[in-house]
CSV table of C-alpha atoms and ligand atoms in Angstrom, one decimal:
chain,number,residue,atom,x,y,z
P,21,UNK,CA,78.3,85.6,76.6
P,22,UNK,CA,78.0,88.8,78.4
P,23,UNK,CA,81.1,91.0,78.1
P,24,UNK,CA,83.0,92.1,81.7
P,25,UNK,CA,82.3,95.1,82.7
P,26,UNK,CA,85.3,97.4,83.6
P,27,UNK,CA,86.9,96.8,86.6
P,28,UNK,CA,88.1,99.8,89.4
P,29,UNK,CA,91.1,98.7,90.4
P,30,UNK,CA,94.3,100.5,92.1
P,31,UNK,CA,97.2,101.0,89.8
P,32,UNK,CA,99.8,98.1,91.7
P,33,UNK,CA,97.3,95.6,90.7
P,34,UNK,CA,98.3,94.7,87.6
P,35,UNK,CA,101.6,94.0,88.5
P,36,UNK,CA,100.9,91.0,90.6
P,37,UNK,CA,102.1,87.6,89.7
P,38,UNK,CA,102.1,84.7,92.3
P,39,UNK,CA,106.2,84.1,92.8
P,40,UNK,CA,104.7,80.2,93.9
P,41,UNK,CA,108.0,78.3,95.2
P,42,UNK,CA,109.8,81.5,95.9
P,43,UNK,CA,107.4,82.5,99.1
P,44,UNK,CA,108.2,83.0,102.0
P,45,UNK,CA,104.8,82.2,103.3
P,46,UNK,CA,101.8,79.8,102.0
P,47,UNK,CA,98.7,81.4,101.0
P,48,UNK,CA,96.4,77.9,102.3
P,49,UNK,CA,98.0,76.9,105.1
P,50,UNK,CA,95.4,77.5,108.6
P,51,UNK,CA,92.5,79.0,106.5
P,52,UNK,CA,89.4,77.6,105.2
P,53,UNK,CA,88.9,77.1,101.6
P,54,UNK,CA,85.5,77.0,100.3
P,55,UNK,CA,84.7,74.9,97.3
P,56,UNK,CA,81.7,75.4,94.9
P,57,UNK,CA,79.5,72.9,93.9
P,58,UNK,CA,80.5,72.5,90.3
P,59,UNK,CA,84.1,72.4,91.6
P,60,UNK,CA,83.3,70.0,93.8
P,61,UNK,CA,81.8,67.9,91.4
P,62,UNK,CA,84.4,67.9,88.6
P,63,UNK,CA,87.4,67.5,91.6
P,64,UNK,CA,85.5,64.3,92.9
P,65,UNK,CA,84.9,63.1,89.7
P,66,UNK,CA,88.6,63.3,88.2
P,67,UNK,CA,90.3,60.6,86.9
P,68,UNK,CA,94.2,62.4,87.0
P,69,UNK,CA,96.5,59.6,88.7
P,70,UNK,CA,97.8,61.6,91.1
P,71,UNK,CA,95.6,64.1,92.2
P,72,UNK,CA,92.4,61.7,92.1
P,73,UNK,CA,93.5,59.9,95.4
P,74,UNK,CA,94.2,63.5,97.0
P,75,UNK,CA,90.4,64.7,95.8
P,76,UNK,CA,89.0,62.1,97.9
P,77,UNK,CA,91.1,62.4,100.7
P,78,UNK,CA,91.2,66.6,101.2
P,79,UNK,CA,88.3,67.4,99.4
P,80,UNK,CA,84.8,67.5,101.9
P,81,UNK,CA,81.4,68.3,101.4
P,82,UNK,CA,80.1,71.1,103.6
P,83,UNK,CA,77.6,68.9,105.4
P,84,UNK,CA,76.7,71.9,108.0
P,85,UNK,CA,73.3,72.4,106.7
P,86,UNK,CA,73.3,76.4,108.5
P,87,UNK,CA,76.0,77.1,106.2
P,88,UNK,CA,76.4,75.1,102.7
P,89,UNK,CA,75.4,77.7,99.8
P,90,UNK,CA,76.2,77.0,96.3
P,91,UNK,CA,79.5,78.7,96.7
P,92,UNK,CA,80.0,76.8,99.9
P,93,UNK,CA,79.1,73.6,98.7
P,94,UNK,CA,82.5,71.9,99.7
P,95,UNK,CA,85.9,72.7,101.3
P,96,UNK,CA,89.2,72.0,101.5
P,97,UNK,CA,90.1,69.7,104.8
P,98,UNK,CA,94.0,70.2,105.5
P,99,UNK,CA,96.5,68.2,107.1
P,100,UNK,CA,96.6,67.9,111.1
P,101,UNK,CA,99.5,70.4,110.7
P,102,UNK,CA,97.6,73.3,108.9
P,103,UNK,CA,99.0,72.7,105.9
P,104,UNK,CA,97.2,71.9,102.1
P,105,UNK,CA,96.9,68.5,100.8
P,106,UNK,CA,97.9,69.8,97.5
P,107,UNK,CA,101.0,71.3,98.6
P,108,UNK,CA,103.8,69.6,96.9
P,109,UNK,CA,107.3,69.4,98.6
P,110,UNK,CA,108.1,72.0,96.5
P,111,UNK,CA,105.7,74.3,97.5
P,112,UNK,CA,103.7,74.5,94.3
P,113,UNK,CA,99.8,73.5,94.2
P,114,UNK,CA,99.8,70.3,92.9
P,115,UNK,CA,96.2,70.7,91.2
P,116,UNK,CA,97.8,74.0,89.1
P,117,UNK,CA,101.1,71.7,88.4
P,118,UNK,CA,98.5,68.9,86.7
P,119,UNK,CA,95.8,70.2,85.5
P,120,UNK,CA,96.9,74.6,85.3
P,121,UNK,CA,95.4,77.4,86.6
P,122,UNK,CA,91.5,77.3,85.5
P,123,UNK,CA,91.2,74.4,87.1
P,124,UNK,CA,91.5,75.6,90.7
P,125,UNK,CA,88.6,76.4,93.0
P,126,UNK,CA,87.7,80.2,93.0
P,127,UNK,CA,89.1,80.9,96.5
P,128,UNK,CA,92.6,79.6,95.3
P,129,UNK,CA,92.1,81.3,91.9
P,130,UNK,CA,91.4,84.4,93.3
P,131,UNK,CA,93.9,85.1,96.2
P,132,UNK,CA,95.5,87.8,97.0
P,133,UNK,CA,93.1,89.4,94.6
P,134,UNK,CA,89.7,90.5,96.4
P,135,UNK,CA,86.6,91.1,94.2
P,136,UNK,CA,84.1,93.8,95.8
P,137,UNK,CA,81.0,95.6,94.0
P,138,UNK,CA,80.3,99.1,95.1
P,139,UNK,CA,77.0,100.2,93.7
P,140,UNK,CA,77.2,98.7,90.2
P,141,UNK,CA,80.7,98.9,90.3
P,142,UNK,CA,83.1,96.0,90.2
P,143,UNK,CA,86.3,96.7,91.9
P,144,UNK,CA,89.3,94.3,92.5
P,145,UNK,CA,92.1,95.1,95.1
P,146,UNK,CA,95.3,92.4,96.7
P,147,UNK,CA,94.9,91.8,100.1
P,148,UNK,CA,98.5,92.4,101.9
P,149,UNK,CA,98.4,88.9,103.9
P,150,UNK,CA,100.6,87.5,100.4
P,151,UNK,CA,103.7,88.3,101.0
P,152,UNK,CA,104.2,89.2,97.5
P,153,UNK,CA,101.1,91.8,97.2
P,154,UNK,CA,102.7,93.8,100.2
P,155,UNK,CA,105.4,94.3,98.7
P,156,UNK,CA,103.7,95.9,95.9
P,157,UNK,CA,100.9,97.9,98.0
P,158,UNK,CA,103.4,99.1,100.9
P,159,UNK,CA,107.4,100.1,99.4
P,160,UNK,CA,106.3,102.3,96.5
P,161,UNK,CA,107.2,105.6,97.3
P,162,UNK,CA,104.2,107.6,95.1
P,163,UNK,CA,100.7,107.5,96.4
P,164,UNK,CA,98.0,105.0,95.8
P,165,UNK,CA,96.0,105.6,92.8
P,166,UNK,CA,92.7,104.3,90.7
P,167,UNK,CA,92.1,103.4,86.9
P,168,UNK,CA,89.6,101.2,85.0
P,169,UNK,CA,90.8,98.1,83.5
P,170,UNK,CA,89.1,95.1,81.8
P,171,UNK,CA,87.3,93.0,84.3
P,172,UNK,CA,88.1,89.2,84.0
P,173,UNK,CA,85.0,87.4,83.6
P,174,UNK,CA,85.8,84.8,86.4
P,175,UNK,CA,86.3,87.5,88.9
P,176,UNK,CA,82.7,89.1,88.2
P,177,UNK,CA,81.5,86.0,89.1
P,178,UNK,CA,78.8,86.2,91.6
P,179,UNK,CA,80.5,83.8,93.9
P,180,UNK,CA,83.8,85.9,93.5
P,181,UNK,CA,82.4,89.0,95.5
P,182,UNK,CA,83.6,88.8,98.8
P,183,UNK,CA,82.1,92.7,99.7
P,184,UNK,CA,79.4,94.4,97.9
P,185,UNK,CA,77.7,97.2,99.1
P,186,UNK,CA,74.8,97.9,99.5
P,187,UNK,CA,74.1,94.5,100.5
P,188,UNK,CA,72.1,92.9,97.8
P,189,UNK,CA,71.6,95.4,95.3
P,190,UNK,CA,72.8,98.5,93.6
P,191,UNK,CA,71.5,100.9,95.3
P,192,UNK,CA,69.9,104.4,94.4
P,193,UNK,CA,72.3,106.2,91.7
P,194,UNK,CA,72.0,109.5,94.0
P,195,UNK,CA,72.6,107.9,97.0
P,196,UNK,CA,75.7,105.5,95.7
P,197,UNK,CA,77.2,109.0,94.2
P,198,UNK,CA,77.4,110.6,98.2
P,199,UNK,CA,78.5,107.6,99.8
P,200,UNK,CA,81.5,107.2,96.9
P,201,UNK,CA,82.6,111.2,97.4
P,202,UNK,CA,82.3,109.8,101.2
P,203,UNK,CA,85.3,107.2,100.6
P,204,UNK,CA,87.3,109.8,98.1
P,205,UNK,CA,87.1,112.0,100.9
P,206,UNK,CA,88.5,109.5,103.5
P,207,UNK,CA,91.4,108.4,100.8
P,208,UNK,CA,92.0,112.0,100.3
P,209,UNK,CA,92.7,112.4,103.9
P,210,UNK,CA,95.3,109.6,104.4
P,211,UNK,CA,97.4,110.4,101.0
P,212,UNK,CA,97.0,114.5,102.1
P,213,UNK,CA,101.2,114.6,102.4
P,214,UNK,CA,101.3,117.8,103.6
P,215,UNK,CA,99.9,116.6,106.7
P,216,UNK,CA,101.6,114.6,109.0
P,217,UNK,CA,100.2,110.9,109.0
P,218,UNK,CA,99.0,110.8,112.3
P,219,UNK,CA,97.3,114.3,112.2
P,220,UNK,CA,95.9,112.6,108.8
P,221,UNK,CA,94.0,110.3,111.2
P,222,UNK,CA,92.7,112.8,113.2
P,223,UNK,CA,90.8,114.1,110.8
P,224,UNK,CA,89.8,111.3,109.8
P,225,UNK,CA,88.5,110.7,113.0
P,226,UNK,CA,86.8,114.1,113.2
P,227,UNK,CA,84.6,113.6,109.7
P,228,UNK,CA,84.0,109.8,110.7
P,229,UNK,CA,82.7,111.2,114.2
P,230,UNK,CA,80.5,113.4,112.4
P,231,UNK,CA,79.3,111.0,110.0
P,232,UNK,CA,78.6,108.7,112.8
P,233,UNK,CA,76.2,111.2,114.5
P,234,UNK,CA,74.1,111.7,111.5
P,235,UNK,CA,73.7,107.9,110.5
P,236,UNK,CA,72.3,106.8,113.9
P,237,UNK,CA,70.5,109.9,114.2
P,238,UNK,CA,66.7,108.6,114.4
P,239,UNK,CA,66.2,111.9,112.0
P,240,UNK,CA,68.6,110.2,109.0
P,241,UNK,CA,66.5,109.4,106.1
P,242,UNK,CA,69.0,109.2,103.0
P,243,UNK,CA,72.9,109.1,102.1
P,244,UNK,CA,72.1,113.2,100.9
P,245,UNK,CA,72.1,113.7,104.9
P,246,UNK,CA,75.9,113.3,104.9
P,247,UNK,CA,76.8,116.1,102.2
P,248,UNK,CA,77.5,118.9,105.0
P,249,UNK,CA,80.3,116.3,106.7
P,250,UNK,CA,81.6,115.6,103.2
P,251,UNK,CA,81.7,119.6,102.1
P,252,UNK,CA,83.4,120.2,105.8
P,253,UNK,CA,85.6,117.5,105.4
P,254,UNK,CA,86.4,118.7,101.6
P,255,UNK,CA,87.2,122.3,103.2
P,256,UNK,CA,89.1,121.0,106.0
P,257,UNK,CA,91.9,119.4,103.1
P,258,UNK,CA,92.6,122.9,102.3
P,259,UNK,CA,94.3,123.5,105.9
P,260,UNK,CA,97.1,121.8,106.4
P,261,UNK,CA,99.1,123.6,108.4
P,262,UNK,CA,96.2,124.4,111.1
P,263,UNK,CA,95.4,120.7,111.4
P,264,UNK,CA,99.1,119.9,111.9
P,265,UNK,CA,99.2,122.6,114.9
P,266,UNK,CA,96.3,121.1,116.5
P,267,UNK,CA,97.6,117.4,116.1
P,268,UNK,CA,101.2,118.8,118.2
P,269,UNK,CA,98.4,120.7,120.6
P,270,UNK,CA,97.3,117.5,121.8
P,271,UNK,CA,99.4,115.8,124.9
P,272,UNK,CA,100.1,112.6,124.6
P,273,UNK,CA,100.1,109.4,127.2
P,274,UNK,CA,102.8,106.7,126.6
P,275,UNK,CA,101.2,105.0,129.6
P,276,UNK,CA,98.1,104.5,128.4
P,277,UNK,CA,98.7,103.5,124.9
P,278,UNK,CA,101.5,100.7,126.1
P,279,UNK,CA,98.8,99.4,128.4
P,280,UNK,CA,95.6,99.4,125.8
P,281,UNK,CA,98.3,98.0,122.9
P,282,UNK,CA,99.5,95.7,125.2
P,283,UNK,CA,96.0,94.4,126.4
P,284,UNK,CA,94.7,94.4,123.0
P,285,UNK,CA,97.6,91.7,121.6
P,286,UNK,CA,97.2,90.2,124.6
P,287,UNK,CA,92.9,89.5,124.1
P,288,UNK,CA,93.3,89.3,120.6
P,289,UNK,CA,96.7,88.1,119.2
P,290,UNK,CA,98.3,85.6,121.6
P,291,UNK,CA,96.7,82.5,120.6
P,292,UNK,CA,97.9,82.9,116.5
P,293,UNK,CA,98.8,80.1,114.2
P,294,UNK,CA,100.9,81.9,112.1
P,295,UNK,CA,104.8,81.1,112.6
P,296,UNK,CA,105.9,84.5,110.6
P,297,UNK,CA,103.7,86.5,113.2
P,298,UNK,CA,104.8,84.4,115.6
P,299,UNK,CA,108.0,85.3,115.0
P,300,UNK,CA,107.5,88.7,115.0
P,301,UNK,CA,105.6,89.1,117.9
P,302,UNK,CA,107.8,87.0,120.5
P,303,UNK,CA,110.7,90.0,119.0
P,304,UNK,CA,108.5,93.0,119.8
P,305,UNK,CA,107.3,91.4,123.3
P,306,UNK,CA,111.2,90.1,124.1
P,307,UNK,CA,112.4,94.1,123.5
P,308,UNK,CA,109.4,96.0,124.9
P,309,UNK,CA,108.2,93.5,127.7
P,310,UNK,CA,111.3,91.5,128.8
P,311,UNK,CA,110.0,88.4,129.7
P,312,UNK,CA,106.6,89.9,130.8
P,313,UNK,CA,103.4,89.0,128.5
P,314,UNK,CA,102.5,91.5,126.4
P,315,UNK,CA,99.7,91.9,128.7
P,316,UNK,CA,101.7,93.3,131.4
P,317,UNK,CA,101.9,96.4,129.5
P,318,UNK,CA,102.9,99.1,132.7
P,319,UNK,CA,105.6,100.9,134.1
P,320,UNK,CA,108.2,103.4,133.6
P,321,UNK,CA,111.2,100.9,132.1
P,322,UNK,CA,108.6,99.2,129.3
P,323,UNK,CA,108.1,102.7,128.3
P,324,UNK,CA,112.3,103.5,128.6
P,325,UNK,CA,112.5,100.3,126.3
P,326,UNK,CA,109.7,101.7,123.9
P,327,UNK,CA,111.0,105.2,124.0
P,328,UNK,CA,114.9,104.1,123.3
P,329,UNK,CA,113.8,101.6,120.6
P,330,UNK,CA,111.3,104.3,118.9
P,331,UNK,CA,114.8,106.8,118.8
P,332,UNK,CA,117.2,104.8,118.0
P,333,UNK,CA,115.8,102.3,115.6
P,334,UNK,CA,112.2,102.4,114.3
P,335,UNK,CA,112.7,106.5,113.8
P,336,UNK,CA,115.4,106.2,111.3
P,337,UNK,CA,113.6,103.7,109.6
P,338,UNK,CA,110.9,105.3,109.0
P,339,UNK,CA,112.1,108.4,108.3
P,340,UNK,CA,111.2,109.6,104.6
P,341,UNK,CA,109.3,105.9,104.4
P,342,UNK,CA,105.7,107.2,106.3
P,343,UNK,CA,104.2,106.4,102.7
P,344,UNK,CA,104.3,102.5,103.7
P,345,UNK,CA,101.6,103.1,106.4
P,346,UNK,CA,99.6,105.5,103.4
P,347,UNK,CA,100.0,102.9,101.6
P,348,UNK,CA,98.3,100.4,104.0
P,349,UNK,CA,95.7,102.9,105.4
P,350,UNK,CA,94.4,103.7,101.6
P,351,UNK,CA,94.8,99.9,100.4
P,352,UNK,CA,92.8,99.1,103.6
P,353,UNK,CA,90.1,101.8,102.7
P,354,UNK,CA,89.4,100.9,99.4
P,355,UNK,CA,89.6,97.1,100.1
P,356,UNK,CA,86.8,97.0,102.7
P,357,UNK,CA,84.6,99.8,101.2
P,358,UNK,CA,85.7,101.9,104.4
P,359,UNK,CA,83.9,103.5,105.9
P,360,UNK,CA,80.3,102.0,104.6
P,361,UNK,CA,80.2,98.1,105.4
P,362,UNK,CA,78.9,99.1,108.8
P,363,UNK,CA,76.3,100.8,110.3
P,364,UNK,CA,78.5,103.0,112.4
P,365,UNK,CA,81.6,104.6,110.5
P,366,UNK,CA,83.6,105.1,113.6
P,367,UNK,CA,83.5,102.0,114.4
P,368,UNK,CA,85.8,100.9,111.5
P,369,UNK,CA,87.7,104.0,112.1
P,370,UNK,CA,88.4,101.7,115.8
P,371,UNK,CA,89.6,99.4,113.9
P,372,UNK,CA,91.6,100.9,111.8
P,373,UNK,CA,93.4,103.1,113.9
P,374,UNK,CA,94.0,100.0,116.3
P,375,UNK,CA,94.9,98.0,113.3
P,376,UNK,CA,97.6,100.9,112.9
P,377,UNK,CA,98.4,101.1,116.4
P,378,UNK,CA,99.3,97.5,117.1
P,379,UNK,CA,101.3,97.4,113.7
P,380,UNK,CA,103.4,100.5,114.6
P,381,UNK,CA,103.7,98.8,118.2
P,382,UNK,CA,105.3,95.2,117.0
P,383,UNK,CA,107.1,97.1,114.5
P,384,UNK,CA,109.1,100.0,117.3
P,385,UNK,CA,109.6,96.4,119.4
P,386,UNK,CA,111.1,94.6,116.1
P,387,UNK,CA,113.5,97.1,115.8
P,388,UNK,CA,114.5,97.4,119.0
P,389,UNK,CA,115.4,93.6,118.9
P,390,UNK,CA,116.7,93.7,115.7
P,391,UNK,CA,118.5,96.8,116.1
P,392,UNK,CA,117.3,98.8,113.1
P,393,UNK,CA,114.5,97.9,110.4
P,394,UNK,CA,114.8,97.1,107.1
P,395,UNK,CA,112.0,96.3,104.1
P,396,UNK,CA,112.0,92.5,104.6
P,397,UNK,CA,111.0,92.8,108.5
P,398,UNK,CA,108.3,95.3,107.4
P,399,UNK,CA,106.3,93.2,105.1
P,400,UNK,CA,107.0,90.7,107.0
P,401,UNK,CA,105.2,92.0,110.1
P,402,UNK,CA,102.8,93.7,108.2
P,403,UNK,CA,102.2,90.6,106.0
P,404,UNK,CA,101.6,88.0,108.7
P,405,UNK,CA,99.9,90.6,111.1
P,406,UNK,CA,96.8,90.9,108.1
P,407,UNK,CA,96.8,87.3,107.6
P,408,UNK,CA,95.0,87.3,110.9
P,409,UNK,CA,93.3,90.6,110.8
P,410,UNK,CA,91.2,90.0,107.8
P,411,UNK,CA,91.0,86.3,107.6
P,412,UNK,CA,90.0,86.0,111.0
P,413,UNK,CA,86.3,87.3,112.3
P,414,UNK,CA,86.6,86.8,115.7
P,415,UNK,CA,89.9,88.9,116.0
P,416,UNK,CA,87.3,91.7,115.4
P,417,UNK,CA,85.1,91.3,117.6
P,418,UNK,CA,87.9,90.6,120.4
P,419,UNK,CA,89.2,94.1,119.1
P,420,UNK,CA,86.2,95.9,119.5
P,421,UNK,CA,85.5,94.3,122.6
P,422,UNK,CA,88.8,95.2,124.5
P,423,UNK,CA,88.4,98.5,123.5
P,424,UNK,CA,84.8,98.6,125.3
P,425,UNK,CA,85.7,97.0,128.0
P,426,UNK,CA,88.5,99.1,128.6
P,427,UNK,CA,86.0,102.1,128.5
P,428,UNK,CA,88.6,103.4,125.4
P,429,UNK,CA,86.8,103.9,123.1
P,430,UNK,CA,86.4,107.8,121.9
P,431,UNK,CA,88.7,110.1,119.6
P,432,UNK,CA,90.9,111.5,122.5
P,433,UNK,CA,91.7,107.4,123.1
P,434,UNK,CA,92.4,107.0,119.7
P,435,UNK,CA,94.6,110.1,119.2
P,436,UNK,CA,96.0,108.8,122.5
P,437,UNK,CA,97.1,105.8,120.5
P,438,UNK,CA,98.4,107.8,117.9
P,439,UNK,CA,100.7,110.3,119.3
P,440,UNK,CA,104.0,110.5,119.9
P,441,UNK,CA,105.5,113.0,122.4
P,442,UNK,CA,107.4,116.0,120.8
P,443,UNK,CA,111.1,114.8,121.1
W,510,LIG,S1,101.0,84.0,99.4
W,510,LIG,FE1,101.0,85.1,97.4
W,510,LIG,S2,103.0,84.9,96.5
W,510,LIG,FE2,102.8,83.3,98.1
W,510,LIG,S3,102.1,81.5,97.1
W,510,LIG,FE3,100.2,82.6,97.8
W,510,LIG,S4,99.6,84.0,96.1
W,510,LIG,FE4,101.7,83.2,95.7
């Protein structure tokens, strides 16, 4: 058998272990779980007194011909409640209980982990929407970092991959050697401390802007086009302090960002399964809109309510702690290949920054209502907040397409939903 290859991996990852009954949250519940075909046809032909009745009640073949791949073959059909067949009362998977852990599907094997290939690369990463995994990626105070470890042979399976890029192949070693100082560059930017994290996301912006104008450029021929926006970028690290005065240079508008934050979780968020999120979004719309939707986002005593909670409560919190959002922005970067799984980087620079945005929102609202933070609120909003962003495609799109609508889509209206005014 062919040995793994080593893995890229950031240095929380190994510390993962599923805490099972002890969740708060459960990882099935609401989502789709695909189901191989060799999976699906060991689970239907299982014999195990107890879980063969469940296999052919909750286990389905993918019949949608558009759709059903080898690694799609089957999927997982829950109860009318959201919840997983296989979910014993005490919240342990009954197929792991019977039959242990190689037997689950890969889906269920894998999660939190992700499994990307950059280039030739293999690269594994934990996906924050386990409660458990954001713990790890978000309240450790040092900064994110990278090491090579033994890939497991499971997770390199082909099926596993849930990014690769380029699509399809390797790529050209020159090429894939640009685009990768590309993504050190971006990671370099969020964990640059001496920056404040906002002013981090300027320039972010800036080289992302730039980027953007050579890649749709009809003149772009090859990644070696982007070396001048990764050299300027590079130089730009070295200045601190000027980048910081130019971040406090720019005004900000408390009007607008309450109204585009407050349109976006209207368009996108409102109709959520999720009872966590739920929970913490009815908090942050019960302290910063009264008994408005969050969609009714205007007027000078929403923004007294934002301001007074921002002071009082979500400042203190956050005070010494701006490493948890690091943390998320470089987890988030090196989990979706950032900035290269689209055709236009600023585009997922939108999303990130709105991504951040909205968090930072719910989170000033939370502890407003809650009168202070602590670490259980934040993972828990941050927690239940990605199980929607990255398990769910069409929050995208509705993302990207309140932003357009809204005509709010440039740097200044990101920085607009960035800053904070001088206090
Ligand atoms: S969400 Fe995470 S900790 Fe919770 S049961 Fe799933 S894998 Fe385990």
């Amino acid at each position: 058998m062919k040995a793994p290859r080593k893995a890229l991996v950031p240095d929380y990852y190994a510390e993962f272990h599923c805490i099972g009954s002890e969740c708060e949250d459960s990882c099935c519940a609401g989502w789709t779980v695909p189901i191989n075909r060799d999976t699906y046809n060991r689970y239907k032909q299982h014999r195990n007194p107890v879980l063969a009745p469940l296999f052919r009640e909750y286990v389905r073949k993918n019949k949608n011909t558009a759709t059903q791949t080898e690694a799609y073959y089957g999927f997982m059909e829950l109860k009318p409640d959201g919840s997983c067949g296989f979910l014993r009362d005490d919240k342990l998977c009954a197929i792991q209980k019977e039959l242990g852990a190689q037997a689950l599907c890969n889906t269920c094997a894998l999660y939190p982990r992700q499994v990307n290939r950059f280039g030739g690369q293999p690269e594994q990463s934990l996906n924050i929407s386990c409660p458990e995994a954001a713990r790890l990626v978000l309240l450790r105070p040092q900064p994110i970092a990278f090491a090579s470890i033994d890939g497991a042979a499971r997770f390199q399976d082909a099926q596993a991959l849930m990014r690769r890029f380029p699509e399809g192949h390797d790529g050209v070693p020159e090429e894939m050697a640009i685009f990768r100082e590309l993504r050190s560059l971006c990671l370099a930017i969020v964990q640059l401390r001496p920056l404040a994290l906002d002013a981090r996301l300027m320039l972010l912006g800036m080289v992302m802007e730039n980027a953007d104008r050579i890649i749709i450029a009809d003149t772009y021929t090859n990644a070696g086009d982007l070396e001048p926006v990764i050299v300027l970028g590079q130089q730009m690290l070295q200045h601190a302090e000027m980048l910081n005065a130019e971040f406090a240079k720019l005004a900000a508008n408390q009007p607008f960002k309450l109204k585009t934050l407050g349109n976006l979780l209207r368009n996108t968020l409102a109709d959520q399964e999720n009872a966590r999120f739920s929970e913490c979004l009815a908090d942050a719309v019960a302290a910063l809109f009264g008994q408005a939707d969050a969609g009714g986002a205007e007027g000078g005593d929403i923004l007294g309510r934002y301001e007074a909670a921002y002071a009082d409560y979500y400042r203190p919190y956050f005070q010494g702690r701006e490493y948890i959002f690091e943390n998320y922005l470089a987890n988030e970067i090196f989990r979706q290949i950032f900035p290269l799984m689209n055709e236009s980087p600023f585009r997922l620079y939108q999303e990130l920054v709105c991504n951040y945005a909205i968090v930072k929102l719910l989170l000033v609202g939370m502890a407003g209502r809650h009168r202070g933070l602590n670490d259980a609120l934040v993972v828990k909003l941050f927690q239940s907040f990605s199980r929607k962003a990255s398990h769910d495609s069409v929050y995208l799109r509705c993302l990207l397409d309140s932003l357009r609508e809204q005509r709010s889509e440039s740097l200044v209206h990101m920085m607009w939903l960035l800053r904070e005014p001088d206090r």
